[in-house]
Coordinates of C-alpha atoms in Angstrom, one line a residue:
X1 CA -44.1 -9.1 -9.1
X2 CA -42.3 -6.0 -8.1
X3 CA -41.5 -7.6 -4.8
X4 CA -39.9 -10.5 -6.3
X5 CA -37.7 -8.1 -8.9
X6 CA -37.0 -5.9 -5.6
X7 CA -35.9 -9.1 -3.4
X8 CA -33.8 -10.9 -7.2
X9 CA -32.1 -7.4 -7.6
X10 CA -31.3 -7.6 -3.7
X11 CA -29.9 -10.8 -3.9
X12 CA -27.7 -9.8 -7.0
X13 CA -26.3 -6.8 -5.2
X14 CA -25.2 -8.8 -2.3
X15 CA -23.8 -11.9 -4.3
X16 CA -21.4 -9.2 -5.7
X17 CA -20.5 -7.9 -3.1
X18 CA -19.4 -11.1 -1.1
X19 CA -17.4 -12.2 -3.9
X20 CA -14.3 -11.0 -3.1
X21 CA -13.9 -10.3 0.7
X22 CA -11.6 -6.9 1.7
X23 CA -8.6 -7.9 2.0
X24 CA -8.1 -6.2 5.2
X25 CA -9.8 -4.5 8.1
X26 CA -9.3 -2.3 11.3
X27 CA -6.8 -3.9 13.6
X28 CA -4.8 -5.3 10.9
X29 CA -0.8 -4.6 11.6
X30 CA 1.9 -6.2 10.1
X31 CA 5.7 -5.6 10.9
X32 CA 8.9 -5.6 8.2
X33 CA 12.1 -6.4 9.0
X34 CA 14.8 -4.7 7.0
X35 CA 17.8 -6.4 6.0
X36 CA 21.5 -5.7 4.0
X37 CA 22.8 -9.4 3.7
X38 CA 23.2 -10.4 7.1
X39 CA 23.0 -7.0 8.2
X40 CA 19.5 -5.8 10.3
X41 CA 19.0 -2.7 9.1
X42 CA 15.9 -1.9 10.2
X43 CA 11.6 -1.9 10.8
X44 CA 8.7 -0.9 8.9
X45 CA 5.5 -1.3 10.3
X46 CA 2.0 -1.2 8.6
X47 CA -1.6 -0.7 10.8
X48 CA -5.4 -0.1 9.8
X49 CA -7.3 2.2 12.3
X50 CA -10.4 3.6 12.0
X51 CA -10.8 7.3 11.9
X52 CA -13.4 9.9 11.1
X53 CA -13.6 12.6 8.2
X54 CA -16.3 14.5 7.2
X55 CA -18.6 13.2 9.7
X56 CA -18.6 9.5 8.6
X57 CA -16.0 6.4 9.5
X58 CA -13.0 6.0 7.4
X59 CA -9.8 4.1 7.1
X60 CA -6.8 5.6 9.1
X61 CA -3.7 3.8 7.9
X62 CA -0.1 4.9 9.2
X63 CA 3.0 3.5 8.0
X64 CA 6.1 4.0 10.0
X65 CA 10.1 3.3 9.1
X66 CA 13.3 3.4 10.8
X67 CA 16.9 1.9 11.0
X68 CA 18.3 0.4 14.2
X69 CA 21.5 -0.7 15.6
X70 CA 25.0 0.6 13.1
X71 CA 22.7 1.1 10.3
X72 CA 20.9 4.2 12.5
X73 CA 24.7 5.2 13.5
X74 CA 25.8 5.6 9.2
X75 CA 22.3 6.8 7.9
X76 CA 19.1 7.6 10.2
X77 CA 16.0 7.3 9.0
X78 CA 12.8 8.2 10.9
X79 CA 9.4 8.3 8.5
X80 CA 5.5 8.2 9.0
X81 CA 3.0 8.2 6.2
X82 CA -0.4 8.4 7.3
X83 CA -3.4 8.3 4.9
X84 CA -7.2 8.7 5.7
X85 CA -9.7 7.1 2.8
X86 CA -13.1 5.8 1.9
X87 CA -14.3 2.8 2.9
X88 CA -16.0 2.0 -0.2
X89 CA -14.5 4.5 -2.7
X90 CA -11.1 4.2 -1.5
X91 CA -10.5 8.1 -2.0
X92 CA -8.2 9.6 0.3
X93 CA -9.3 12.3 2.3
X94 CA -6.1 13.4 3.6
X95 CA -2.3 12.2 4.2
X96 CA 0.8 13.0 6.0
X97 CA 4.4 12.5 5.3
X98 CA 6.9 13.4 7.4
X99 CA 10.4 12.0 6.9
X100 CA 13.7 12.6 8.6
X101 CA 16.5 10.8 6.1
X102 CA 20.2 11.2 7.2
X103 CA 18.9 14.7 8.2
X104 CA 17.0 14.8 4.8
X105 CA 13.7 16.1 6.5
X106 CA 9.6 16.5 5.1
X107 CA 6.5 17.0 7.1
X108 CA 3.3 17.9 4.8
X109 CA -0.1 17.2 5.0
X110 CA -2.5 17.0 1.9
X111 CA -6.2 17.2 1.9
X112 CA -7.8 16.4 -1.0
X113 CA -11.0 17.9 -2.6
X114 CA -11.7 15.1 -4.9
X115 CA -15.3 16.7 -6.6
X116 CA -12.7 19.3 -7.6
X117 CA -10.0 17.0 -8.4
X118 CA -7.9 19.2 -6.3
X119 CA -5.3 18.3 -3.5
X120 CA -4.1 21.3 -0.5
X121 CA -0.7 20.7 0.5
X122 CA -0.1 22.1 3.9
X123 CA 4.5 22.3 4.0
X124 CA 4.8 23.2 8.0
X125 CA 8.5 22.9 7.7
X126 CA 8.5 26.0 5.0
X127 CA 5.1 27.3 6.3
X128 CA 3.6 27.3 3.0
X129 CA 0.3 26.1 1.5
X130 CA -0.3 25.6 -2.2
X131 CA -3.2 23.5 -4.2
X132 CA -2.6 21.5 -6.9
X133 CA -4.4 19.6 -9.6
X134 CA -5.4 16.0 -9.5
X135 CA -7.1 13.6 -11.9
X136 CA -10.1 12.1 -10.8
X137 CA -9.7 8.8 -8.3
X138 CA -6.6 10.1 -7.6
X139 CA -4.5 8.0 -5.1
X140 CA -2.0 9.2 -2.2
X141 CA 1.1 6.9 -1.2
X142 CA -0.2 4.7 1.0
X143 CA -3.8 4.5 0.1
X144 CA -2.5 3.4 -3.1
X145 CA -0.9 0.1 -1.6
X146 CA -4.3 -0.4 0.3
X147 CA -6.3 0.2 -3.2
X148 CA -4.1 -2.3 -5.0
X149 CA -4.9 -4.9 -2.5
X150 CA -8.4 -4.6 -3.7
X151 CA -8.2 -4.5 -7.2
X152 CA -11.0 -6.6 -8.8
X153 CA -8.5 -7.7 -11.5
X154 CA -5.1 -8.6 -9.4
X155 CA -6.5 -12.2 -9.3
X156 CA -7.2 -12.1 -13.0
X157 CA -3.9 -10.8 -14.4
X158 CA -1.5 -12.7 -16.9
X159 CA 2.2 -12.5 -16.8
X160 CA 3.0 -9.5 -18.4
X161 CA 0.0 -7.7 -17.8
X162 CA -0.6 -4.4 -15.6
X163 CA -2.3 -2.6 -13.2
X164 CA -2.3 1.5 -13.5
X165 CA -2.8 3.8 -10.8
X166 CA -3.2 7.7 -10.5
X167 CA -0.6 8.3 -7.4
X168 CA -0.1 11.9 -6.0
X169 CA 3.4 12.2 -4.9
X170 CA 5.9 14.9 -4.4
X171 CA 3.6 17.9 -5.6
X172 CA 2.4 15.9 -8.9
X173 CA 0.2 13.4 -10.2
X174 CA 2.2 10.5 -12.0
X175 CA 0.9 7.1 -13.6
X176 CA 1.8 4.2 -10.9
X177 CA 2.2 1.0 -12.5
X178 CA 2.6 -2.6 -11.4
X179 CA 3.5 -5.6 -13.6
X180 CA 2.8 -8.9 -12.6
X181 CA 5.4 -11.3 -13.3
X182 CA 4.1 -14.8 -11.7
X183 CA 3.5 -17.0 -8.9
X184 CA 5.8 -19.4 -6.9
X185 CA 5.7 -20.6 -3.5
X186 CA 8.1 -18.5 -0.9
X187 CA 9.8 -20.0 2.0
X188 CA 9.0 -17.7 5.1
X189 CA 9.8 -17.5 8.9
X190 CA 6.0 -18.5 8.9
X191 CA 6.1 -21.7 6.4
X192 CA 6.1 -21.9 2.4
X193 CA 3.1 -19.6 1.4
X194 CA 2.0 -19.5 -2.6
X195 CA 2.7 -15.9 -4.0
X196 CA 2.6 -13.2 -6.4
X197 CA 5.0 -11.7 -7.6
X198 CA 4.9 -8.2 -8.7
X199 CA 7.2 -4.9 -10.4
X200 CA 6.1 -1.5 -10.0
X201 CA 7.0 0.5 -12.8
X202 CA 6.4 3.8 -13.7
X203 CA 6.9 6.4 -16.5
X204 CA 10.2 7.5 -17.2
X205 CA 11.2 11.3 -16.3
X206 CA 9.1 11.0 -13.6
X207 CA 9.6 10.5 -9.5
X208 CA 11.4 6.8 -10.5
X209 CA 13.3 5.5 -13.4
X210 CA 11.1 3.8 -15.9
X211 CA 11.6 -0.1 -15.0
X212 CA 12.1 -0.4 -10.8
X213 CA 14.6 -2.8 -10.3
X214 CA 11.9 -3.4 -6.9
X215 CA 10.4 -7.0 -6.6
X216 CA 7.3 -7.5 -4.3
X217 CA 6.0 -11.3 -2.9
X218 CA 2.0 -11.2 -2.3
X219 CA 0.5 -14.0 -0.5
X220 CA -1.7 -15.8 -3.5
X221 CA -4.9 -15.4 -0.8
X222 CA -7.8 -13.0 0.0
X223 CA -5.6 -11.0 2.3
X224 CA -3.0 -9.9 -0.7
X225 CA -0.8 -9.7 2.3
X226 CA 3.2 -8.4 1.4
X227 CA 5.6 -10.9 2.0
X228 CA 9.2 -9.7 1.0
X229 CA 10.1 -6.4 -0.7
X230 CA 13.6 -6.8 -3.0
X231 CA 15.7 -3.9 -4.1
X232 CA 18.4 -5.2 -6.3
X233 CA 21.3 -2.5 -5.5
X234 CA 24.9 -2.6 -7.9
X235 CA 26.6 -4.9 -5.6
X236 CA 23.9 -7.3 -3.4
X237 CA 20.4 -6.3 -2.1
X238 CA 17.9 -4.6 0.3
X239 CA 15.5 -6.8 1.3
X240 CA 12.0 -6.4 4.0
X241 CA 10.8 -9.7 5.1
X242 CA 7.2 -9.8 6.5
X243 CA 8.5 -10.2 10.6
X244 CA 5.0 -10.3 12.1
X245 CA 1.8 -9.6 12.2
X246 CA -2.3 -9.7 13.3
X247 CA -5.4 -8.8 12.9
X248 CA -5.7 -10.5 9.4
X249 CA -9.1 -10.1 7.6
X250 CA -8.9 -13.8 6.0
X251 CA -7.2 -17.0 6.3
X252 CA -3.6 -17.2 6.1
X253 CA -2.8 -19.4 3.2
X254 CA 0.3 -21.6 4.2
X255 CA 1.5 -24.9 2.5
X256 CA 1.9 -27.9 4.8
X257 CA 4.7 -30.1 4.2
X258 CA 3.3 -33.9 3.0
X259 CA 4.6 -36.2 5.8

């Protein structure tokens, strides 16, 4: 009898845990291209590696911008974010951020203690370190993008309705939110793909103003995969159009035109 509870709690345990696959893996890497109108402006770039913290196999995920061509000639921009977290838990272990903006410059590093709810920021361009408190499941930057991509309840949200994260960004902890506004199907380089569509928006008085005017296309699939990023500006727009990529965890999802 206890065999057979043993072996129906087993099979439980897995059945939830196949239900939703990860929506991605090591040797994912996706590529943006950044444009003004007809203007190239520039890359971003996206990979999953794996790396190693405290003895065990985590996530190693580095994000990478930069302008190109006359747009590097009026502003350069040169920024890597790198985040190590959990494989299961999500929690970031550590991140880095360094950024070089028109000659607007950052390179930190923050290692989290997150049984103390505690972050170490490490400044090496003012040689300082300081420690800061977090709340619990607190998210860095980029680990929050990953984490989001794995919600249980992004497939299950109504128009209107929000997802809330805990972000850690510029020395405090502030409430990151994103609003789903719909689904439609998006023309891309790669064919028409179903979508979500998605607003962050965050508290006002904090790092952003209280309603982003920033629009975000996710592939309506398994892989959550960004599509096209929209910043609507006072005259025109900044968009980042998925460019290329590989290493997908799950099928593509892409429309095929009826003959």
């Amino acid at each position: 009898m206890k065999k057979v509870i043993v072996l129906l709690l087993f099979f439980i345990a897995v059945s939830f845990n196949t239900q939703k696959p990860v929506a991605y893996d090591v040797g994912e890497w996706f590529k943006f291209r950044i444009h003004y109108g007809f203007i190239n402006a520039g890359y971003a770039t996206l990979e999953v590696k794996e790396g190693v913290k405290d003895n065990k196999k985590v996530y190693h995920t580095i994000g990478k911008g930069y302008t190109v061509g006359m747009s590097r000639f009026f502003f350069k921009v040169d920024d890597t974010y790198e985040s190590y977290f959990d494989k299961v838990t999500n929690k970031p272990y550590q991140f880095v951020r360094k950024i070089d903006e028109g000659g607007y410059t950052k390179n930190q590093e923050g290692f989290f203690n997150q049984d103390n709810n505690k972050v170490l920021v490490k400044d090496h361009k003012k040689k300082t370190e300081k420690t800061f408190p977090v709340t619990e499941n607190v998210q860095d930057i980029l680990s929050t993008f990953y984490f989001l991509r794995n919600h249980p309840n992004i497939d299950k949200l109504k128009v209107g309705e929000s997802v809330i994260v805990d972000m850690f960004f510029d020395d405090e902890v502030f409430k990151f939110k994103l609003k789903f506004i719909g689904r439609e199907d998006l023309k891309t380089k790669f064919g028409t793909v179903p979508t979500m569509i998605f607003r962050p928006l965050v508290q006002s008085g904090r790092v952003f103003k209280e309603e982003e005017s920033l629009t975000v296309w996710i592939s309506d699939d398994e892989n959550k995969l960004p599509l096209r990023i929209k910043a609507s500006l006072a005259v025109g727009s900044i968009k980042a159009d998925l460019d290329g990529f590989k290493g997908l965890k799950n099928p593509f999802m892409i429309k095929v035109k009826k003959k």
